[in-house]
């Protein structure tokens, strides 16, 4: 059995990577876009945007080894990678400027690149290892890093004419460092085995002056470099020779006795005798207009490994050129199962099934023309519903799942046609997986031509509600929002109502008596009764909203409505009674910070709000990650960001909770991750009640979780002689204890009893928790 690289730690700006509870996170990343490939001890490490997977062509095991931010990597956005065999070290660089070292059985720390006063992009453009030294290329210049000493040795800032000169790639050849830039290749002899810091002493390679040099690679004791369309080599006597003319060269990669040159049309492999072999895979698929078209599989990189030719494709993972013909209709490669790509705008989850809608809506409510369809995880494997299965619909922005049948769902595309010529009408897409039926087009709903559908939601009875905008009526576009209601049996009702200039209606939520539709871009909140009669529209002027651009909304278990805007959250308490009385002023959530009262999440765009079974709120922001707050919002339980958690980004578009297992799903602009929460559907007894961690050891700093209780069960924690330590109610069937007593002091080592009874006192249960200080 092969021993894979086990661990790394090394990121610049996080002290020993103090991320929160990584073991509670899993990824739902796509591994289809293979950007870099390295041979590591007879296997291939394939780097994608958000992680690394290992391909072992000698293994018969179908289990994939994946490294990503939910287990051992420090970041997403991999931008460079290289391997040093003598120390068995893989060096990984990121768009953020972070660097990880993967080493067998070791952990190490890499200090931050010495940026000095450099304030531009910190992206790691390239990593080239020669012996113990890794040359890091970036927009600042180059830095040398000692792998054995785990420290940066020297930094050269490429500063010319009052501007920094970006280094695309670098390499050590013939006792010199070569650096590829848009001006040509700069070079300087090694000084003490590292780069010379004074850039003004560096000389340009004469044959490259004025050329935009993109790639450098050592092969067969010569240095190869490429411009956009031309491949050259420099020999040991510094003579330059033109080798090949190709179409938009993307990458150079040498391995064993082959050099892979990846360009727009495929991969050309050159051997040591300068013989060439071109590898191309062609396939068929429908284009954005719905017509079948022939495509060339796009590649990022290539490698010759174990006497076979491989390519890192942009859409299909690692491909083996020797296993496929030059033409087929269903492209397939080697990769872990996952969604088609990492685009995610909204989610739907139910009973361990997951749907991802990758489309989006622009800041001015314009379509983005995403033609990727949508993705579905059926508990076991991922499936890709292509756009061409649904009349080439674009910008799927919402999927709503029937609460009574998770095989039945609707998917709505925001772009109202296959193209801007409006030659085809598209409406709601309805799918029933039981009989594999697809029902779509404007015929199944009363949607008028040119509607942009932005929302869909089922109520508990299975009735479907839709919201759309920009209808074209009698050839004229009307800038208003429209609400549709479909009773079971396909009976529709429509309300046409002006909701502000260019507003877009988003998915509604439901209280006991009303339906609440948020309207983005100045539309406020439209309140309808259950017969779809409009009651009132809440706005900044009549309801104290922070503004009228309402982009998220949730009704909680206390019948309060939480309203998210571009500028924060306000809450309408006792919402149904407030609407009925005509007194519907919303209020901010007031929290105490350092003894000073202030409003929760002001001046922050609130993309989504979800309520779990404990009536706590998950709040997605557009710049500050995710907040998990108490039922009244006054206590922050978690604040996950890209710096303290496996969240891939601080831009979080959507949150969904699977009540069957407590998992919380986050859709970000860089992919989907899952947090294993504690709140899930509650039972009526204590048969599954448990407390963890148990015992509580000295190193543990979090809260003890007591879960799987009946809703609102009474919970008392006492010492063994009966002294009351803590008392609460299990809202949502869960309790957290911070191992402190009623005075806020940590309890001493010992055994503590958890005395529980259900809401009516007919069932009881006792647990024991051991605390070790």
XYZ file of C-alpha atoms in Angstrom:
773
model
C 0.000 0.000 0.000
C 1.359 3.390 -0.955
C 1.959 6.013 1.716
C 0.506 9.290 0.514
C 1.629 12.676 1.722
C -0.126 13.095 5.021
C -0.116 16.610 6.329
C 1.064 20.119 5.956
C 0.701 23.144 7.839
C 1.875 26.266 6.502
C -0.023 29.232 5.851
C 1.188 32.655 6.114
C -1.404 34.485 8.090
C -3.131 31.955 10.358
C -1.304 31.011 13.544
C -0.961 27.250 13.156
C -4.240 27.280 11.227
C -6.604 27.840 14.125
C -9.684 26.888 12.163
C -12.855 25.858 13.912
C -13.730 22.158 14.164
C -12.482 20.984 10.772
C -13.700 17.480 11.531
C -17.299 18.710 11.338
C -16.966 19.881 7.745
C -17.153 18.099 4.390
C -16.797 19.380 0.859
C -19.034 19.247 -2.169
C -16.402 20.577 -4.537
C -15.980 19.774 -8.193
C -12.686 18.144 -9.171
C -13.273 18.408 -12.903
C -10.916 21.318 -13.666
C -7.423 19.793 -13.309
C -4.950 22.669 -13.381
C -1.677 21.007 -12.314
C -0.325 17.452 -12.208
C 2.704 16.149 -10.312
C 4.087 12.608 -10.194
C 4.631 11.676 -6.547
C 5.985 8.196 -5.768
C 4.267 6.431 -8.658
C 0.920 8.205 -8.327
C -0.375 11.474 -9.765
C -1.377 14.384 -7.576
C -3.978 16.368 -9.544
C -4.688 19.912 -8.364
C -8.018 21.574 -9.106
C -9.318 24.994 -8.035
C -10.332 23.849 -4.563
C -8.351 20.722 -3.817
C -6.088 17.851 -4.804
C -7.009 14.288 -5.667
C -4.674 11.316 -6.076
C -4.776 9.058 -9.126
C -3.193 5.639 -8.735
C -3.470 3.621 -11.932
C -2.373 0.460 -10.126
C -5.179 0.580 -7.584
C -8.459 -1.301 -7.940
C -10.005 0.617 -5.048
C -12.739 3.045 -6.093
C -12.149 5.261 -3.049
C -10.521 8.593 -3.863
C -8.027 10.365 -1.629
C -8.923 14.067 -1.592
C -7.134 16.963 0.081
C -9.052 20.208 0.482
C -9.834 22.950 2.958
C -12.234 20.756 4.940
C -9.407 18.396 5.901
C -5.780 19.523 5.558
C -5.311 22.302 3.010
C -5.273 25.884 4.221
C -7.096 27.508 1.346
C -8.899 27.275 -1.974
C -7.836 28.744 -5.298
C -4.752 26.633 -6.026
C -2.557 28.585 -8.428
C 0.765 26.680 -8.439
C 2.298 23.358 -7.402
C 5.648 21.536 -7.560
C 7.215 18.464 -5.960
C 10.621 17.832 -4.366
C 11.336 14.060 -4.372
C 14.340 13.810 -2.036
C 12.328 15.151 0.925
C 8.994 13.898 -0.453
C 7.542 17.411 -0.243
C 4.749 18.908 -2.328
C 4.603 22.712 -2.312
C 1.191 24.245 -3.045
C 0.561 27.935 -3.733
C -2.711 29.836 -3.761
C -4.372 32.866 -5.300
C -4.306 34.461 -1.839
C -0.519 34.187 -1.516
C -0.732 31.334 1.010
C 1.648 28.373 0.675
C 1.249 24.825 1.996
C 3.861 22.096 2.356
C 2.665 18.486 2.173
C 5.180 16.166 3.771
C 5.004 12.464 4.662
C 4.416 12.184 8.383
C 5.612 15.700 9.233
C 4.094 19.059 9.918
C 5.852 22.348 9.404
C 5.240 26.040 9.299
C 6.021 28.340 6.439
C 6.392 31.994 7.186
C 4.723 34.680 5.132
C 6.377 35.744 1.882
C 8.303 38.938 2.731
C 5.981 41.361 0.961
C 7.566 44.543 2.400
C 5.363 47.371 1.080
C 3.982 45.438 -1.877
C 0.189 45.971 -1.972
C -0.781 44.347 -5.269
C -2.132 40.860 -5.950
C -0.338 38.299 -3.787
C -1.186 35.394 -6.087
C 1.468 32.685 -6.291
C 1.981 32.520 -10.053
C 4.409 29.615 -10.167
C 6.607 27.346 -8.035
C 9.820 25.792 -9.380
C 11.952 23.559 -7.153
C 15.639 22.953 -7.738
C 17.288 20.849 -5.035
C 16.335 22.328 -1.680
C 15.269 25.715 -3.067
C 11.736 26.561 -4.213
C 11.542 29.659 -6.390
C 8.182 31.398 -5.832
C 7.036 33.681 -8.672
C 4.421 36.359 -8.209
C 3.303 39.810 -9.224
C 5.928 41.230 -6.861
C 8.885 39.372 -8.431
C 10.439 36.173 -7.021
C 11.292 34.747 -3.605
C 13.459 31.745 -2.717
C 12.399 29.328 -0.013
C 14.478 26.609 1.662
C 12.389 23.455 2.011
C 14.706 21.858 4.579
C 15.037 25.001 6.721
C 11.396 26.058 6.276
C 12.284 29.682 5.699
C 12.459 32.287 2.957
C 16.009 33.109 1.944
C 15.768 36.110 -0.355
C 13.232 38.230 -2.230
C 13.757 40.135 -5.462
C 11.173 42.807 -6.192
C 10.946 43.326 -9.939
C 10.440 47.084 -9.863
C 10.849 48.980 -13.104
C 9.790 52.458 -14.184
C 7.905 52.992 -10.894
C 5.860 49.810 -11.411
C 6.135 46.207 -10.314
C 6.855 43.746 -13.100
C 4.951 40.503 -12.685
C 6.935 37.281 -12.956
C 4.901 34.586 -14.671
C 7.302 31.691 -14.050
C 10.923 31.133 -13.030
C 13.497 28.353 -13.246
C 17.103 27.613 -12.276
C 19.213 26.596 -15.282
C 22.951 26.396 -15.825
C 23.784 28.230 -12.565
C 21.387 31.099 -13.262
C 17.852 32.058 -12.311
C 15.581 32.819 -15.265
C 12.380 34.799 -14.736
C 9.661 35.084 -17.400
C 7.919 38.473 -17.632
C 5.942 40.516 -20.140
C 9.233 42.249 -21.063
C 11.103 39.024 -21.753
C 13.247 36.688 -19.651
C 15.431 38.275 -16.967
C 18.397 36.357 -15.594
C 21.097 36.571 -12.922
C 23.669 34.082 -11.571
C 22.797 32.308 -8.330
C 24.333 33.917 -5.249
C 24.822 31.466 -2.385
C 22.346 29.206 -4.185
C 19.560 31.819 -4.066
C 18.337 34.793 -6.082
C 20.114 38.151 -6.068
C 17.840 40.800 -4.458
C 18.791 43.898 -6.469
C 16.670 43.735 -9.625
C 18.624 46.532 -11.308
C 21.559 44.156 -11.633
C 19.515 41.552 -13.541
C 19.955 41.324 -17.309
C 17.422 40.496 -19.957
C 18.015 37.458 -22.167
C 18.730 39.172 -25.521
C 16.669 36.792 -27.654
C 13.581 37.415 -25.481
C 13.622 41.205 -25.227
C 10.179 42.682 -25.804
C 8.463 39.289 -25.738
C 5.657 38.398 -23.343
C 7.117 35.140 -22.018
C 4.484 33.027 -20.298
C 6.099 29.676 -19.437
C 9.514 28.233 -18.554
C 10.391 24.551 -18.206
C 13.602 22.512 -17.944
C 13.752 19.515 -20.267
C 16.631 17.393 -21.563
C 19.257 19.748 -20.089
C 17.800 22.736 -21.927
C 15.460 25.565 -20.936
C 12.230 25.787 -22.923
C 10.083 28.896 -22.915
C 6.920 29.977 -24.685
C 5.197 33.108 -25.826
C 1.543 33.105 -26.872
C 2.055 31.033 -30.021
C 5.728 30.052 -30.157
C 7.909 27.536 -28.350
C 11.655 28.171 -27.981
C 14.607 26.542 -26.230
C 17.864 27.876 -24.763
C 20.804 25.469 -24.670
C 23.825 25.313 -22.352
C 25.751 27.795 -24.515
C 22.908 30.327 -24.292
C 21.783 29.849 -27.897
C 18.064 30.243 -28.571
C 16.176 28.083 -31.103
C 12.560 28.294 -32.244
C 10.898 24.857 -31.935
C 7.169 24.974 -32.663
C 4.396 27.325 -33.657
C 1.157 26.485 -31.838
C -2.215 28.017 -31.028
C -2.271 29.907 -27.694
C 0.204 27.968 -25.549
C -1.122 27.463 -22.026
C 1.419 25.314 -20.174
C 4.767 23.505 -20.359
C 5.332 20.402 -18.236
C 8.236 17.921 -18.368
C 8.277 14.475 -16.824
C 10.687 11.611 -17.524
C 11.672 11.844 -21.193
C 8.703 13.835 -22.501
C 7.821 17.526 -22.570
C 4.082 18.329 -22.722
C 3.106 21.571 -24.465
C -0.548 22.380 -23.847
C -2.249 24.788 -26.198
C -5.795 25.686 -27.180
C -6.114 22.733 -29.568
C -4.638 19.913 -27.443
C -1.324 18.687 -26.060
C 1.884 18.159 -28.025
C 4.438 15.796 -26.496
C 8.123 16.172 -27.466
C 10.687 13.482 -26.691
C 14.434 13.848 -26.251
C 14.937 13.333 -29.986
C 12.609 16.258 -30.738
C 9.959 13.925 -32.175
C 6.441 15.244 -31.588
C 3.060 13.620 -30.963
C -0.175 15.634 -30.847
C -2.988 14.460 -28.549
C -6.526 15.726 -29.127
C -9.928 14.552 -27.880
C -13.028 15.658 -29.741
C -16.613 15.284 -28.565
C -20.123 16.464 -29.340
C -22.480 18.536 -27.220
C -25.174 21.131 -27.771
C -24.102 24.757 -27.958
C -25.808 27.727 -26.300
C -28.336 27.847 -29.141
C -29.280 24.198 -28.709
C -27.483 22.921 -31.791
C -25.176 19.878 -31.717
C -21.589 20.993 -32.209
C -18.157 19.379 -32.234
C -15.745 20.527 -29.541
C -12.086 19.949 -28.726
C -11.615 19.002 -25.087
C -9.838 21.944 -23.452
C -6.731 21.155 -21.419
C -4.793 22.977 -18.702
C -1.735 20.739 -18.605
C -0.347 17.359 -19.640
C 2.075 14.735 -18.355
C 3.756 11.522 -19.521
C 3.428 8.952 -16.722
C 4.040 5.185 -16.641
C 4.387 5.062 -20.424
C 1.010 6.734 -20.942
C -0.137 10.183 -22.005
C -2.411 12.109 -19.633
C -4.089 15.476 -19.772
C -5.518 17.729 -17.081
C -8.795 18.830 -18.639
C -10.863 21.893 -17.782
C -14.173 20.025 -17.465
C -13.617 16.266 -17.279
C -10.841 15.636 -14.759
C -7.693 13.656 -15.601
C -7.967 12.054 -19.050
C -5.950 9.140 -20.419
C -5.278 9.710 -24.118
C -4.497 6.018 -24.578
C -7.938 4.903 -23.343
C -10.152 7.026 -25.559
C -10.533 7.366 -29.268
C -9.992 10.766 -30.775
C -13.741 11.252 -30.913
C -16.664 10.363 -28.620
C -19.911 11.903 -27.458
C -19.706 11.333 -23.706
C -16.376 12.681 -22.404
C -15.166 10.958 -19.241
C -12.062 11.203 -17.149
C -10.643 10.143 -13.802
C -11.898 12.279 -10.924
C -13.744 12.025 -7.602
C -17.509 12.263 -7.947
C -18.831 15.775 -7.510
C -20.878 18.525 -9.124
C -20.161 19.586 -12.701
C -18.271 22.681 -11.537
C -17.904 24.926 -8.491
C -20.451 27.545 -9.505
C -23.212 27.681 -6.908
C -25.924 30.305 -6.520
C -28.638 28.480 -4.587
C -29.285 25.086 -3.032
C -32.076 22.717 -2.162
C -31.610 19.831 0.281
C -33.907 17.119 1.606
C -33.262 13.690 3.113
C -29.553 13.704 2.169
C -30.353 14.727 -1.408
C -28.806 17.937 -2.722
C -29.583 20.201 -5.679
C -27.273 23.026 -6.839
C -28.437 25.840 -9.105
C -25.311 27.510 -10.581
C -26.943 30.488 -12.303
C -27.160 33.989 -10.939
C -28.673 37.440 -11.155
C -26.580 40.538 -11.813
C -26.547 43.643 -9.621
C -28.978 45.310 -12.017
C -31.226 42.230 -12.224
C -29.730 41.218 -15.561
C -29.261 37.550 -16.572
C -25.726 36.150 -16.510
C -26.421 33.637 -19.321
C -25.062 30.606 -17.470
C -25.802 27.517 -19.588
C -24.542 24.819 -17.169
C -27.992 23.491 -16.240
C -28.100 22.291 -12.615
C -26.599 19.488 -10.473
C -28.203 16.814 -8.282
C -26.803 14.460 -5.632
C -29.134 11.477 -5.105
C -27.455 10.340 -1.816
C -24.964 8.211 -3.744
C -23.751 9.894 -6.948
C -23.887 13.271 -8.643
C -25.952 13.824 -11.779
C -25.760 16.721 -14.214
C -29.025 17.977 -15.672
C -27.804 19.735 -18.778
C -29.325 22.870 -20.201
C -30.124 21.056 -23.438
C -32.473 18.745 -21.529
C -34.667 21.801 -20.869
C -34.853 23.659 -24.181
C -31.407 25.155 -23.480
C -32.672 27.211 -20.559
C -30.063 29.454 -18.916
C -29.387 30.832 -15.445
C -31.062 28.276 -13.203
C -31.353 30.280 -9.985
C -33.770 28.303 -7.832
C -34.855 24.701 -7.276
C -37.864 23.917 -5.092
C -38.484 20.376 -3.823
C -41.970 19.074 -3.093
C -42.121 18.587 0.721
C -44.265 15.474 0.268
C -42.163 13.833 -2.463
C -38.444 14.525 -2.841
C -38.484 12.949 -6.305
C -40.637 15.821 -7.512
C -39.100 19.268 -7.941
C -39.204 22.377 -10.099
C -36.238 24.332 -11.438
C -36.563 27.895 -12.660
C -34.311 29.641 -15.208
C -33.919 33.408 -14.889
C -32.931 34.050 -18.510
C -36.158 34.195 -20.420
C -34.975 32.717 -23.738
C -32.211 30.710 -25.329
C -30.792 33.926 -26.782
C -31.495 37.630 -27.029
C -33.450 37.179 -30.253
C -36.348 35.694 -28.269
C -36.964 32.880 -30.739
C -38.091 30.424 -28.060
C -40.263 30.624 -24.957
C -39.090 29.075 -21.707
C -40.920 28.762 -18.403
C -40.868 26.528 -15.316
C -39.082 23.164 -15.479
C -40.824 20.345 -13.602
C -39.094 17.011 -12.965
C -40.382 13.768 -11.442
C -37.538 11.320 -10.890
C -39.834 8.385 -10.172
C -40.999 8.098 -13.752
C -38.103 10.104 -15.232
C -40.564 12.659 -16.592
C -39.668 16.185 -17.594
C -42.368 18.822 -17.948
C -41.380 22.291 -19.011
C -42.007 25.318 -21.224
C -44.432 28.171 -20.649
C -47.348 25.821 -21.375
C -47.396 24.321 -17.861
C -47.824 27.707 -16.185
C -49.520 31.018 -16.981
C -46.172 32.756 -17.342
C -46.338 35.444 -19.965
C -43.646 35.671 -22.608
C -40.332 37.166 -21.468
C -40.858 36.633 -17.763
C -37.709 36.339 -15.683
C -38.483 33.782 -13.007
C -36.330 34.275 -9.911
C -38.121 32.258 -7.261
C -40.077 29.123 -6.427
C -41.275 27.633 -3.147
C -43.649 24.914 -1.995
C -45.707 25.325 1.149
C -46.224 22.427 3.550
C -49.259 21.245 1.589
C -47.335 21.024 -1.657
C -48.760 24.156 -3.270
C -46.262 25.945 -5.517
C -45.542 29.682 -5.415
C -43.552 31.524 -8.078
C -42.276 35.048 -8.466
C -41.180 36.689 -11.696
C -40.399 40.048 -13.214
C -40.161 41.963 -16.462
C -43.196 40.540 -18.308
C -43.775 41.484 -21.903
C -47.472 42.202 -22.388
C -48.700 43.020 -25.877
C -45.131 43.652 -26.982
C -44.343 46.064 -24.141
C -42.067 45.290 -21.199
C -43.714 46.109 -17.869
C -41.297 46.785 -15.032
C -43.069 45.151 -12.124
C -43.220 41.989 -10.085
C -45.697 39.172 -10.506
C -46.761 36.454 -8.101
C -48.147 33.073 -9.113
C -49.786 30.427 -7.030
C -50.434 26.883 -8.221
C -52.802 24.770 -6.235
C -52.444 21.039 -6.509
C -54.194 20.050 -9.708
C -52.553 22.795 -11.782
C -55.015 25.577 -10.939
C -53.154 28.879 -11.139
C -53.787 32.323 -9.725
C -51.867 35.444 -10.696
C -51.487 38.865 -9.105
C -49.952 41.625 -11.185
C -48.605 44.327 -8.929
C -46.174 47.232 -9.238
C -43.337 46.713 -6.749
C -40.825 49.361 -7.634
C -38.762 50.132 -10.694
C -36.955 47.060 -12.046
C -37.697 44.938 -8.967
C -37.248 41.146 -8.948
C -39.408 38.879 -6.809
C -37.504 36.316 -4.731
C -38.688 33.131 -3.001
C -41.390 33.577 -0.358
C -41.781 32.228 3.164
C -44.956 31.423 5.040
C -46.411 32.384 8.419
C -49.664 31.056 9.834
C -51.846 33.570 7.988
C -49.711 35.186 5.309
C -47.259 34.730 2.446
C -44.205 36.991 2.480
C -42.512 37.819 -0.831
C -39.163 39.719 -0.730
C -38.552 42.003 -3.715
C -34.977 42.854 -4.639
C -34.077 46.301 -5.919
C -36.551 48.644 -4.272
C -39.572 46.362 -4.009
C -39.834 45.924 -0.232
C -41.795 42.963 1.168
C -45.187 42.107 -0.313
C -47.571 40.457 2.145
C -50.370 38.305 0.707
C -53.052 36.277 2.397
C -53.373 32.560 1.725
C -55.744 33.242 -1.176
C -53.056 35.421 -2.817
C -54.845 38.677 -2.082
C -52.386 41.496 -1.556
C -52.569 42.997 1.930
C -49.644 45.428 2.217
C -46.121 46.089 0.990
C -43.606 46.776 3.763
C -41.056 49.452 2.918
C -38.475 51.672 4.534
C -41.050 54.435 4.957
C -43.919 52.450 6.480
C -42.123 49.594 8.273
C -38.663 50.907 9.215
C -36.797 48.573 6.850
C -33.160 49.582 6.445
C -33.948 49.993 2.759
C -36.391 48.694 0.134
C -33.933 46.335 -1.563
C -35.008 43.162 0.243
C -32.974 40.122 -0.791
C -33.690 37.594 1.981
C -36.492 36.760 4.384
C -37.385 34.056 6.909
C -40.308 33.340 9.220
C -39.224 31.780 12.509
C -41.013 29.472 14.969
C -42.249 32.430 17.020
C -43.988 33.825 13.933
C -41.448 36.647 13.668
C -40.261 37.696 10.197
C -36.553 38.350 9.724
C -35.918 40.689 6.775
C -32.483 40.971 5.138
C -31.456 43.897 2.921
C -28.274 45.332 1.479
C -27.846 47.247 4.734
C -28.626 44.636 7.364
C -31.484 42.897 9.225
C -34.660 44.053 10.893
C -37.346 41.857 12.502
C -41.129 42.098 12.570
C -42.147 40.402 15.818
C -45.514 38.668 16.168
C -45.873 39.227 12.453
C -49.424 38.013 11.782
C -50.917 40.078 14.594
C -48.840 43.083 13.519
C -50.198 42.943 9.978
C -53.766 42.443 11.205
C -53.507 45.425 13.568
C -51.841 47.708 11.013
C -48.845 48.258 13.316
C -46.037 46.631 11.333
C -42.885 48.513 12.318
C -39.773 46.333 12.166
C -36.934 46.607 14.666
C -33.191 45.855 14.598
C -31.678 43.140 16.790
C -29.807 44.898 19.596
C -26.682 43.221 20.944
C -24.202 44.356 23.605
C -20.592 44.783 22.465
C -18.107 45.781 25.159
C -20.966 47.133 27.255
C -22.337 49.244 24.411
C -25.650 48.393 22.687
C -25.543 48.192 18.903
C -27.607 46.700 16.081
C -26.764 43.229 14.756
C -25.183 43.165 11.285
C -25.755 46.723 10.135
C -24.442 47.955 6.764
C -23.862 44.345 5.653
C -25.608 42.713 2.703
C -27.705 39.794 3.966
C -27.944 37.206 1.204
C -29.941 34.582 3.075
C -31.544 33.736 6.428
C -32.508 30.220 7.504
C -34.166 29.019 10.738
C -33.253 25.637 12.228
C -35.341 23.367 14.450
C -34.030 25.129 17.570
C -35.305 28.459 16.170
C -31.729 29.670 15.792
C -30.788 31.610 12.683
C -28.115 30.985 10.072
C -27.317 34.244 8.279
C -25.365 34.430 4.999
C -23.584 37.671 4.158
C -21.943 38.978 1.018
C -18.651 39.883 2.671
C -18.421 38.497 6.213
C -19.114 34.774 5.883
C -21.846 33.129 7.978
C -23.332 33.939 11.374
C -25.193 31.455 13.552
C -27.157 33.305 16.212
C -29.498 32.435 19.062
C -33.262 32.415 18.631
C -33.516 36.120 19.473
C -30.293 37.026 17.666
C -28.637 38.479 20.753
C -25.951 35.790 21.038
C -23.563 34.768 18.250
C -22.950 31.021 18.505
C -20.667 30.719 15.467
C -19.168 33.193 13.041
C -17.559 31.262 10.189
C -15.295 33.076 7.737
C -12.782 31.971 5.118
C -9.995 32.700 7.609
C -11.239 30.753 10.634
C -13.130 27.874 9.020
C -13.245 25.706 5.896
C -15.618 28.158 4.209
C -14.039 28.697 0.780
C -15.177 32.325 0.605
C -16.735 35.099 2.660
C -19.332 35.560 -0.094
C -22.144 33.176 0.871
C -25.159 33.215 -1.420
C -27.413 30.601 0.130
C -27.856 28.366 3.187
C -29.953 25.213 3.385
C -30.523 22.928 6.381
C -31.288 19.219 6.090
C -33.551 18.724 9.091
C -33.232 14.945 8.837
C -29.579 15.014 9.930
C -28.741 18.572 11.019
C -26.311 19.214 8.160
C -25.998 22.846 7.073
C -25.055 23.550 3.443
C -23.378 26.759 2.298
C -23.344 27.912 -1.337
C -20.491 30.338 -1.975
C -18.967 31.915 -5.058
C -16.211 29.264 -4.822
C -18.236 26.124 -4.220
C -20.330 24.280 -1.635
C -19.283 23.034 1.801
C -21.256 21.279 4.540
C -21.170 21.819 8.299
C -22.352 18.915 10.451
C -24.652 20.762 12.829
C -26.402 19.429 15.889
C -30.016 20.511 15.356
C -32.269 18.116 13.492
C -35.805 16.712 13.554
C -36.693 15.869 17.135
C -38.381 12.777 18.497
C -40.830 12.265 21.355
C -38.594 10.307 23.739
C -35.038 10.124 25.093
C -34.003 6.832 23.472
C -31.259 8.456 21.390
C -30.199 11.148 23.885
C -26.454 11.657 24.203
C -23.898 14.155 25.444
C -20.516 14.862 23.862
C -17.639 15.218 24.312
C -17.753 12.890 27.255
C -15.485 12.949 29.151
C -14.642 16.653 28.848
C -10.852 16.767 28.832
C -8.634 19.709 29.881
C -7.767 20.610 26.279
C -11.409 21.003 25.215
C -12.535 24.644 25.019
C -16.008 24.410 23.450
C -19.498 23.625 24.724
C -20.852 20.216 25.687
C -23.678 19.235 23.321
C -26.707 17.339 24.675
C -28.848 16.292 21.715
C -31.631 14.038 20.423
C -34.067 15.270 23.082
C -37.784 15.958 22.669
C -38.525 19.548 21.739
C -38.605 21.879 24.745
C -37.566 19.122 27.148
C -36.582 20.382 30.599
C -32.861 19.925 31.316
C -31.170 20.342 34.682
C -27.461 19.756 35.298
C -26.471 19.020 38.903
C -23.487 17.713 40.785
C -23.692 14.262 42.382
C -25.095 15.670 45.645
C -27.916 17.497 43.859
C -26.665 21.101 43.681
C -28.149 22.806 40.611
C -25.464 23.877 38.142
C -27.476 24.824 35.041
C -31.104 24.723 33.898
C -32.672 25.327 30.483
C -35.172 24.153 27.845
C -34.138 22.020 24.847
C -35.487 24.146 22.020
C -35.195 22.057 18.893
C -34.146 19.035 20.978
C -30.658 20.330 21.776
C -28.849 21.948 24.695
C -25.346 23.402 24.946
C -23.507 23.686 28.274
C -20.321 25.709 28.620
C -19.238 23.677 31.705
C -19.786 26.700 33.938
C -22.110 27.099 36.889
C -24.846 29.707 37.362
C -22.232 32.257 38.497
C -20.183 31.821 35.334
C -17.323 29.923 36.954
C -15.862 26.751 35.463
C -16.992 23.640 37.333
C -14.392 21.467 39.017
C -13.380 17.991 37.937
C -16.069 15.457 38.687
C -19.176 13.688 37.478
C -22.279 15.774 36.664
C -25.826 14.539 36.172
C -28.090 15.644 33.321
C -31.716 15.297 34.508
C -34.205 15.495 31.661
C -37.986 15.321 31.309
C -40.233 15.931 28.342
C -42.579 18.913 28.145
C -45.477 17.221 29.916
C -43.305 15.294 32.392
C -44.377 11.848 31.231
C -40.860 10.690 30.277
C -37.524 11.201 32.027
C -33.896 10.359 31.420
C -30.567 10.828 33.224
C -27.128 11.117 31.614
C -23.720 11.465 33.254
C -20.950 13.803 32.081
C -17.388 13.479 33.374
C -15.339 16.694 33.512
C -11.547 16.497 33.849
C -9.683 19.737 34.578
